[in-house]
Short mmCIF file of C-alpha atoms in Angstrom, two decimals:
data_model
loop_
_atom_site.label_atom_id
_atom_site.label_comp_id
_atom_site.label_asym_id
_atom_site.label_seq_id
_atom_site.Cartn_x
_atom_site.Cartn_y
_atom_site.Cartn_z
CA MET A 1 -15.83 -8.48 8.34
CA ASN A 2 -17.12 -8.20 11.88
CA ALA A 3 -20.46 -9.81 12.67
CA SER A 4 -22.30 -6.56 13.45
CA LEU A 5 -21.30 -4.95 10.16
CA ARG A 6 -22.25 -8.08 8.25
CA GLU A 7 -25.64 -8.05 10.00
CA LEU A 8 -26.22 -4.45 8.93
CA TRP A 9 -25.41 -5.19 5.28
CA THR A 10 -27.64 -8.27 5.36
CA SER A 11 -30.51 -6.13 6.65
CA VAL A 12 -30.30 -3.92 3.54
CA GLY A 13 -30.16 -6.79 1.06
CA ALA A 14 -26.49 -7.79 0.80
CA ARG A 15 -25.47 -10.92 -1.06
CA PHE A 16 -22.28 -12.58 0.16
CA GLU A 17 -20.02 -14.97 -1.75
CA GLY A 18 -16.52 -16.40 -1.50
CA GLY A 19 -15.81 -19.75 0.06
CA PRO A 20 -16.95 -21.16 3.41
CA ALA A 21 -16.80 -17.80 5.17
CA GLY A 22 -18.73 -16.03 2.42
CA ASP A 23 -17.03 -12.73 3.19
CA ARG A 24 -17.10 -11.22 -0.30
CA LEU A 25 -19.90 -8.66 -0.35
CA ALA A 26 -20.88 -9.21 -3.99
CA GLY A 27 -23.77 -6.75 -4.17
CA PHE A 28 -27.20 -5.61 -3.11
CA GLY A 29 -29.37 -7.06 -5.86
CA ASP A 30 -28.83 -4.60 -8.72
CA SER A 31 -25.22 -4.24 -9.85
CA VAL A 32 -26.19 -1.86 -12.67
CA ARG A 33 -27.84 0.57 -10.24
CA GLU A 34 -24.86 0.26 -7.91
CA TYR A 35 -22.46 0.93 -10.80
CA GLN A 36 -24.47 4.01 -11.77
CA ALA A 37 -24.19 5.29 -8.20
CA LEU A 38 -20.41 4.85 -8.25
CA THR A 39 -20.02 6.67 -11.56
CA ALA A 40 -22.77 9.31 -11.39
CA ALA A 41 -23.66 9.88 -7.71
CA CYS A 42 -22.15 8.08 -4.71
CA GLY A 43 -21.74 4.43 -3.81
CA LEU A 44 -20.82 3.23 -0.32
CA VAL A 45 -18.43 0.28 -0.59
CA ASP A 46 -17.26 -1.70 2.44
CA ARG A 47 -13.52 -2.29 1.88
CA SER A 48 -12.78 -3.43 5.41
CA GLU A 49 -11.10 -6.58 4.08
CA ARG A 50 -8.02 -4.54 3.18
CA GLY A 51 -4.95 -5.08 5.34
CA ARG A 52 -3.77 -2.40 7.77
CA ILE A 53 -0.28 -2.46 9.28
CA ARG A 54 0.70 0.12 11.89
CA ILE A 55 4.38 1.01 12.25
CA ALA A 56 5.48 2.86 15.39
CA GLY A 57 8.84 3.67 17.00
CA SER A 58 11.57 6.27 16.47
CA ASP A 59 12.90 4.49 13.35
CA ARG A 60 9.50 3.97 11.74
CA VAL A 61 10.09 6.44 8.89
CA SER A 62 13.60 5.27 7.97
CA PHE A 63 12.55 1.62 8.21
CA LEU A 64 9.55 1.94 5.87
CA HIS A 65 11.50 4.31 3.61
CA GLY A 66 14.01 1.51 3.00
CA MET A 67 11.31 -1.06 2.32
CA VAL A 68 8.97 0.58 -0.19
CA THR A 69 9.25 2.31 -3.55
CA GLN A 70 7.70 5.56 -2.28
CA ASP A 71 9.67 8.38 -0.62
CA ILE A 72 8.42 8.12 2.95
CA GLU A 73 10.89 10.67 4.32
CA ARG A 74 9.34 13.39 2.13
CA LEU A 75 5.78 12.30 2.79
CA GLY A 76 4.35 14.96 5.08
CA GLU A 77 2.24 14.30 8.15
CA GLY A 78 -1.41 13.94 7.26
CA ARG A 79 -0.55 12.70 3.78
CA ALA A 80 -1.02 9.39 1.98
CA ALA A 81 0.70 8.05 -1.12
CA PRO A 82 0.75 4.81 -3.14
CA ALA A 83 3.68 2.51 -2.39
CA LEU A 84 4.89 -0.89 -3.50
CA LEU A 85 6.82 -3.65 -1.79
CA VAL A 86 9.04 -5.53 -4.22
CA THR A 87 11.65 -8.27 -3.97
CA ALA A 88 15.36 -7.74 -4.46
CA LYS A 89 14.70 -8.80 -8.09
CA GLY A 90 12.09 -6.07 -8.54
CA LYS A 91 9.06 -8.38 -8.59
CA MET A 92 5.86 -7.28 -6.87
CA VAL A 93 5.11 -8.45 -3.34
CA ALA A 94 2.38 -6.00 -2.36
CA GLN A 95 0.41 -3.00 -3.57
CA ALA A 96 -0.22 -0.57 -0.75
CA ARG A 97 -0.77 2.99 0.41
CA ALA A 98 1.43 4.62 3.03
CA ILE A 99 -0.27 7.00 5.47
CA ARG A 100 1.90 9.22 7.65
CA ARG A 101 0.46 10.47 10.91
CA THR A 102 2.05 12.37 13.79
CA ASP A 103 3.01 9.36 15.91
CA ASP A 104 2.93 6.44 13.49
CA LEU A 105 2.73 5.21 9.90
CA TRP A 106 0.06 2.98 8.42
CA LEU A 107 0.42 0.72 5.43
CA ASP A 108 -2.96 0.03 3.86
CA THR A 109 -2.70 -2.99 1.55
CA ASP A 110 -4.78 -4.80 -1.01
CA PRO A 111 -6.33 -7.84 0.74
CA ALA A 112 -4.73 -10.31 -1.68
CA CYS A 113 -1.23 -9.30 -0.57
CA ALA A 114 -1.76 -8.29 3.08
CA ALA A 115 -0.12 -11.42 4.50
CA ALA A 116 2.86 -11.15 2.11
CA ALA A 117 3.37 -7.48 3.05
CA TRP A 118 3.42 -8.33 6.75
CA ALA A 119 5.84 -11.21 6.21
CA LEU A 120 8.30 -9.10 4.19
CA LEU A 121 8.30 -6.24 6.71
CA GLU A 122 8.68 -8.62 9.63
CA LYS A 123 11.56 -10.43 7.91
CA HIS A 124 13.57 -7.24 7.40
CA LEU A 125 12.85 -5.66 10.78
CA ILE A 126 16.02 -6.51 12.69
CA SER A 127 17.58 -3.89 14.93
CA GLU A 128 15.50 -0.80 14.13
CA ASP A 129 13.37 0.88 16.77
CA ALA A 130 10.18 0.10 14.91
CA GLU A 131 7.20 -1.96 15.97
CA LEU A 132 4.69 -3.62 13.64
CA ALA A 133 1.06 -4.12 14.61
CA ASN A 134 -1.66 -5.79 12.55
CA GLU A 135 -4.63 -3.42 12.81
CA SER A 136 -6.78 -5.14 10.17
CA GLU A 137 -9.40 -6.45 12.61
CA ARG A 138 -9.51 -3.32 14.75
CA TRP A 139 -10.49 -0.93 11.94
CA ALA A 140 -13.06 -0.87 9.18
CA MET A 141 -12.85 1.02 5.89
CA LEU A 142 -16.02 2.51 4.40
CA SER A 143 -15.38 4.06 0.98
CA LEU A 144 -17.58 6.75 -0.54
CA ILE A 145 -17.02 6.68 -4.30
CA GLY A 146 -18.36 8.94 -7.03
CA PRO A 147 -18.81 12.57 -8.07
CA LYS A 148 -21.12 13.28 -5.11
CA ALA A 149 -18.96 11.53 -2.50
CA ALA A 150 -17.91 14.76 -0.77
CA GLU A 151 -21.52 15.94 -0.65
CA ALA A 152 -22.62 12.62 0.86
CA LEU A 153 -19.88 12.75 3.52
CA GLN A 154 -20.89 16.28 4.47
CA ALA A 155 -24.60 15.43 4.62
CA SER A 156 -24.16 12.26 6.65
CA LEU A 157 -21.30 12.96 9.07
CA GLY A 158 -20.81 16.71 8.84
CA ILE A 159 -17.26 16.24 7.54
CA GLU A 160 -16.20 18.90 5.05
CA ALA A 161 -14.34 16.94 2.38
CA GLN A 162 -14.82 19.06 -0.73
CA THR A 163 -11.50 20.84 -0.21
CA LEU A 164 -9.46 17.73 0.61
CA GLU A 165 -6.79 17.07 -2.00
CA VAL A 166 -6.04 13.58 -3.26
CA GLY A 167 -3.49 12.15 -0.86
CA GLN A 168 -4.65 14.16 2.14
CA ALA A 169 -5.52 12.27 5.35
CA SER A 170 -7.75 14.24 7.72
CA GLU A 171 -8.41 13.09 11.29
CA HIS A 172 -11.87 13.55 12.84
CA ALA A 173 -12.27 12.40 16.47
CA ASP A 174 -11.49 8.66 16.30
CA SER A 175 -11.76 8.40 12.50
CA VAL A 176 -9.56 9.22 9.50
CA VAL A 177 -10.75 10.42 6.08
CA ILE A 178 -8.35 9.80 3.20
CA ALA A 179 -8.97 11.48 -0.15
CA SER A 180 -8.02 9.23 -3.05
CA GLY A 181 -9.29 8.12 -6.41
CA LEU A 182 -10.18 5.20 -8.63
CA GLY A 183 -8.87 6.54 -11.91
CA SER A 184 -11.03 9.58 -12.56
CA LEU A 185 -13.55 8.71 -9.82
CA ARG A 186 -13.26 10.47 -6.47
CA ILE A 187 -12.97 8.37 -3.31
CA PHE A 188 -13.11 9.27 0.36
CA ASP A 189 -11.96 6.32 2.45
CA LEU A 190 -13.32 6.52 5.98
CA LEU A 191 -11.30 4.54 8.52
CA VAL A 192 -13.29 3.94 11.70
CA PRO A 193 -12.85 1.65 14.73
CA ALA A 194 -14.47 -1.70 13.93
CA GLU A 195 -16.85 -1.53 16.90
CA ARG A 196 -18.29 1.76 15.62
CA ALA A 197 -18.46 0.76 11.95
CA PRO A 198 -22.14 -0.35 11.94
CA GLU A 199 -23.24 2.92 13.56
CA VAL A 200 -21.20 4.99 11.10
CA ALA A 201 -22.36 2.94 8.10
CA TRP A 202 -25.98 3.34 9.10
CA GLY A 203 -25.54 7.10 9.43
CA LEU A 204 -24.03 7.22 5.95
CA LEU A 205 -26.91 5.25 4.46
CA ASP A 206 -29.55 7.27 6.30
CA ARG A 207 -28.32 10.83 5.80
CA GLY A 208 -26.21 10.38 2.69
CA ALA A 209 -29.25 9.41 0.62
CA SER A 210 -29.90 13.10 -0.06
CA ALA A 211 -26.71 13.09 -2.17
CA GLY A 212 -27.71 9.90 -4.00
CA LEU A 213 -25.69 7.54 -1.79
CA ILE A 214 -26.61 3.85 -1.93
CA PRO A 215 -24.63 0.76 -0.85
CA ALA A 216 -22.61 -0.92 -3.60
CA GLY A 217 -20.89 -4.29 -3.71
CA ASP A 218 -17.74 -5.76 -5.16
CA GLU A 219 -19.33 -6.60 -8.54
CA ALA A 220 -20.17 -2.95 -9.26
CA PHE A 221 -16.80 -1.81 -7.89
CA GLU A 222 -14.99 -4.23 -10.23
CA ILE A 223 -16.83 -2.86 -13.26
CA ALA A 224 -15.79 0.68 -12.33
CA ARG A 225 -12.22 -0.40 -11.58
CA ILE A 226 -11.78 -2.16 -14.90
CA GLU A 227 -13.37 0.74 -16.79
CA GLU A 228 -10.89 3.09 -15.15
CA GLY A 229 -7.95 0.79 -15.86
CA VAL A 230 -6.82 0.50 -12.24
CA PRO A 231 -4.81 -2.71 -11.62
CA ARG A 232 -5.54 -4.89 -8.61
CA PHE A 233 -3.34 -7.40 -6.83
CA GLY A 234 -4.48 -10.93 -7.58
CA ALA A 235 -5.77 -9.89 -11.02
CA GLU A 236 -3.40 -7.65 -13.01
CA LEU A 237 -0.70 -7.60 -10.34
CA ASP A 238 1.28 -10.57 -9.07
CA GLY A 239 4.79 -11.73 -8.34
CA GLU A 240 5.70 -11.87 -12.04
CA VAL A 241 4.78 -8.27 -12.79
CA ILE A 242 7.30 -5.44 -12.79
CA PRO A 243 5.59 -2.24 -11.53
CA LEU A 244 6.37 -0.24 -14.69
CA GLU A 245 4.47 -2.80 -16.78
CA ALA A 246 1.32 -1.96 -14.82
CA GLY A 247 1.72 1.82 -15.08
CA LEU A 248 2.45 2.22 -11.37
CA GLY A 249 4.97 5.03 -11.73
CA ALA A 250 3.13 7.22 -9.20
CA ALA A 251 4.08 4.72 -6.49
CA ILE A 252 7.81 4.97 -7.29
CA SER A 253 10.27 7.66 -6.23
CA TYR A 254 13.15 7.91 -8.68
CA ASP A 255 15.44 10.06 -6.56
CA LYS A 256 15.16 8.58 -3.06
CA GLY A 257 17.85 6.59 -1.33
CA CYS A 258 18.34 2.86 -1.45
CA TYR A 259 15.38 0.53 -0.96
CA LEU A 260 14.71 -3.16 -1.51
CA GLY A 261 14.59 -3.86 -5.28
CA GLN A 262 15.71 -0.37 -6.30
CA GLU A 263 18.46 -1.53 -8.66
CA VAL A 264 16.12 -3.54 -10.88
CA ILE A 265 13.50 -0.80 -11.07
CA ALA A 266 16.14 1.84 -11.77
CA ARG A 267 17.54 -0.30 -14.58
CA ALA A 268 14.10 -0.73 -16.18
CA THR A 269 13.51 3.02 -15.87
CA PHE A 270 16.86 3.80 -17.47
CA ARG A 271 16.01 1.59 -20.46
CA GLY A 272 12.95 3.77 -20.95
CA GLN A 273 10.42 1.06 -21.64
CA VAL A 274 9.28 -2.46 -20.77
CA ARG A 275 8.40 -5.26 -23.15
CA ARG A 276 4.72 -5.34 -22.24
CA ALA A 277 2.21 -2.96 -20.68
CA LEU A 278 -1.27 -2.93 -19.20
CA ALA A 279 -4.03 -2.28 -21.74
CA GLY A 280 -7.77 -1.71 -21.77
CA LEU A 281 -9.70 -4.24 -23.88
CA VAL A 282 -13.14 -4.28 -25.52
CA PHE A 283 -14.55 -7.58 -26.76
CA ALA A 284 -16.96 -8.15 -29.64
CA ASP A 285 -20.23 -9.94 -28.93
CA GLY A 286 -20.07 -13.62 -28.07
CA ALA A 287 -19.31 -15.98 -25.21
CA ALA A 288 -17.05 -14.35 -22.66
CA PRO A 289 -13.44 -15.55 -22.53
CA SER A 290 -11.76 -16.32 -19.22
CA PRO A 291 -9.00 -14.47 -17.39
CA GLY A 292 -5.68 -16.05 -18.30
CA GLU A 293 -6.55 -16.66 -21.96
CA GLN A 294 -4.13 -15.37 -24.54
CA LEU A 295 -4.55 -12.77 -27.28
CA PHE A 296 -3.22 -12.94 -30.82
CA ALA A 297 -2.68 -10.87 -33.93
CA PRO A 298 -5.23 -11.89 -36.61
CA GLY A 299 -4.03 -14.91 -38.55
CA GLU A 300 -1.20 -15.69 -36.12
CA ALA A 301 -2.81 -18.06 -33.63
CA ASP A 302 0.53 -19.65 -32.83
CA LYS A 303 2.12 -16.41 -31.62
CA PRO A 304 0.46 -14.96 -28.51
CA VAL A 305 0.98 -11.22 -28.05
CA GLY A 306 -0.88 -10.72 -24.79
CA GLN A 307 -2.98 -12.14 -21.99
CA ILE A 308 -6.38 -11.28 -20.52
CA ARG A 309 -6.24 -10.65 -16.77
CA SER A 310 -9.76 -9.46 -15.84
CA LEU A 311 -13.21 -9.05 -17.37
CA ALA A 312 -16.40 -7.12 -16.61
CA ALA A 313 -19.75 -6.52 -18.28
CA SER A 314 -19.97 -2.73 -18.37
CA PRO A 315 -23.47 -1.22 -18.73
CA ARG A 316 -21.86 1.56 -20.78
CA LEU A 317 -19.19 -0.22 -22.85
CA GLY A 318 -20.19 -3.88 -23.08
CA LEU A 319 -17.73 -6.65 -22.30
CA ILE A 320 -14.42 -5.07 -21.32
CA GLY A 321 -11.23 -6.20 -19.67
CA LEU A 322 -7.68 -5.47 -18.68
CA GLY A 323 -4.64 -7.38 -19.86
CA TYR A 324 -1.01 -7.18 -20.81
CA LEU A 325 0.10 -6.70 -24.42
CA ARG A 326 3.45 -6.55 -26.09
CA ARG A 327 4.42 -2.92 -26.47
CA GLU A 328 4.57 -3.02 -30.28
CA CYS A 329 0.91 -4.12 -30.34
CA LEU A 330 -0.08 -1.23 -28.11
CA GLU A 331 1.81 1.25 -30.24
CA SER A 332 0.29 0.00 -33.49
CA GLY A 333 -3.24 -0.08 -32.08
CA GLN A 334 -4.14 -2.94 -34.42
CA PRO A 335 -7.17 -5.11 -33.58
CA LEU A 336 -6.46 -8.43 -31.90
CA VAL A 337 -8.37 -11.69 -31.54
CA ASP A 338 -8.92 -13.97 -28.58
CA ALA A 339 -8.57 -17.77 -28.57
CA GLN A 340 -12.02 -18.14 -30.17
CA GLY A 341 -11.13 -15.76 -33.00
CA ARG A 342 -13.36 -12.96 -31.72
CA GLN A 343 -12.13 -9.41 -32.36
CA VAL A 344 -10.68 -7.49 -29.44
CA SER A 345 -10.06 -3.76 -29.70
CA LEU A 346 -8.04 -1.47 -27.42
CA ARG A 347 -9.40 1.36 -25.30
CA PRO A 348 -7.51 4.05 -23.38
CA ILE A 349 -7.26 3.67 -19.62
CA SER A 350 -6.15 5.90 -16.77
CA GLN A 351 -2.46 5.48 -15.87
#
């Protein structure tokens, strides 16, 4: 996060965490209020820490098409779509979003896998007329999230976003608005040059307030993400996860040409199912477990059937989480227990 943007957030009460740099914007003092803005009005979340790779050159489309699970050749200009980078064995390397513009392509990645995405692309770029550029520091991403996000964008910047479809990328002067979603929640990601980010953020806070916009931090965003059942790299997604286990079918084209890892994914698709799948969890009252702990069928503490990957205290649902369960447990819907013997029930999530 650039110093000017950090200074702006500090001036409106931001609390930073995360190691010596302290770059994780945890919140603004009231995570419940911030969560309510994200789910009932509009929260402004700084997601500038995401990675941004620009791909230019005459072979940019064919190069990226052969590297990711998404069909880049059919992705129209001014469109964005989820995409995955996987190894030749079908294991996840990066979760990303491909954005096709007139003269270049952008790959917007989760921050936990930005370096791995760059390394894989650079490794396989050999003779193609394609040039990679790391744009992460040159751009900021300000995300308006919630049912009033379009109204807030219109009120603050005069950008008409109500008619933008999910996956549409609209350019406005030196900025780009990308319509997306967090499960059922609407998102408008605003990509702006880093040097203008504080000015734009202040305008959003000042004029977007009429639509209920307030700043929201990572803690509130994580509650909403886990409620919606959206997996994140570094939590539910890692190098041991096959994309179909995480319900990431929307990021995979099943009729495109060859790409890295295609054979393994095609084989898993042909089988029709995977041995485990992502599940929404609700925990009974008691001390919170930790991510990584195992889940069991009642009375069978020696036979784990799943694993907790993330947890959040939801103001609406109580202690909830996301984890992986064996498919037969998901299909039966039977209650489970954690390592302390506390009951864990299943809840539907967006897929």
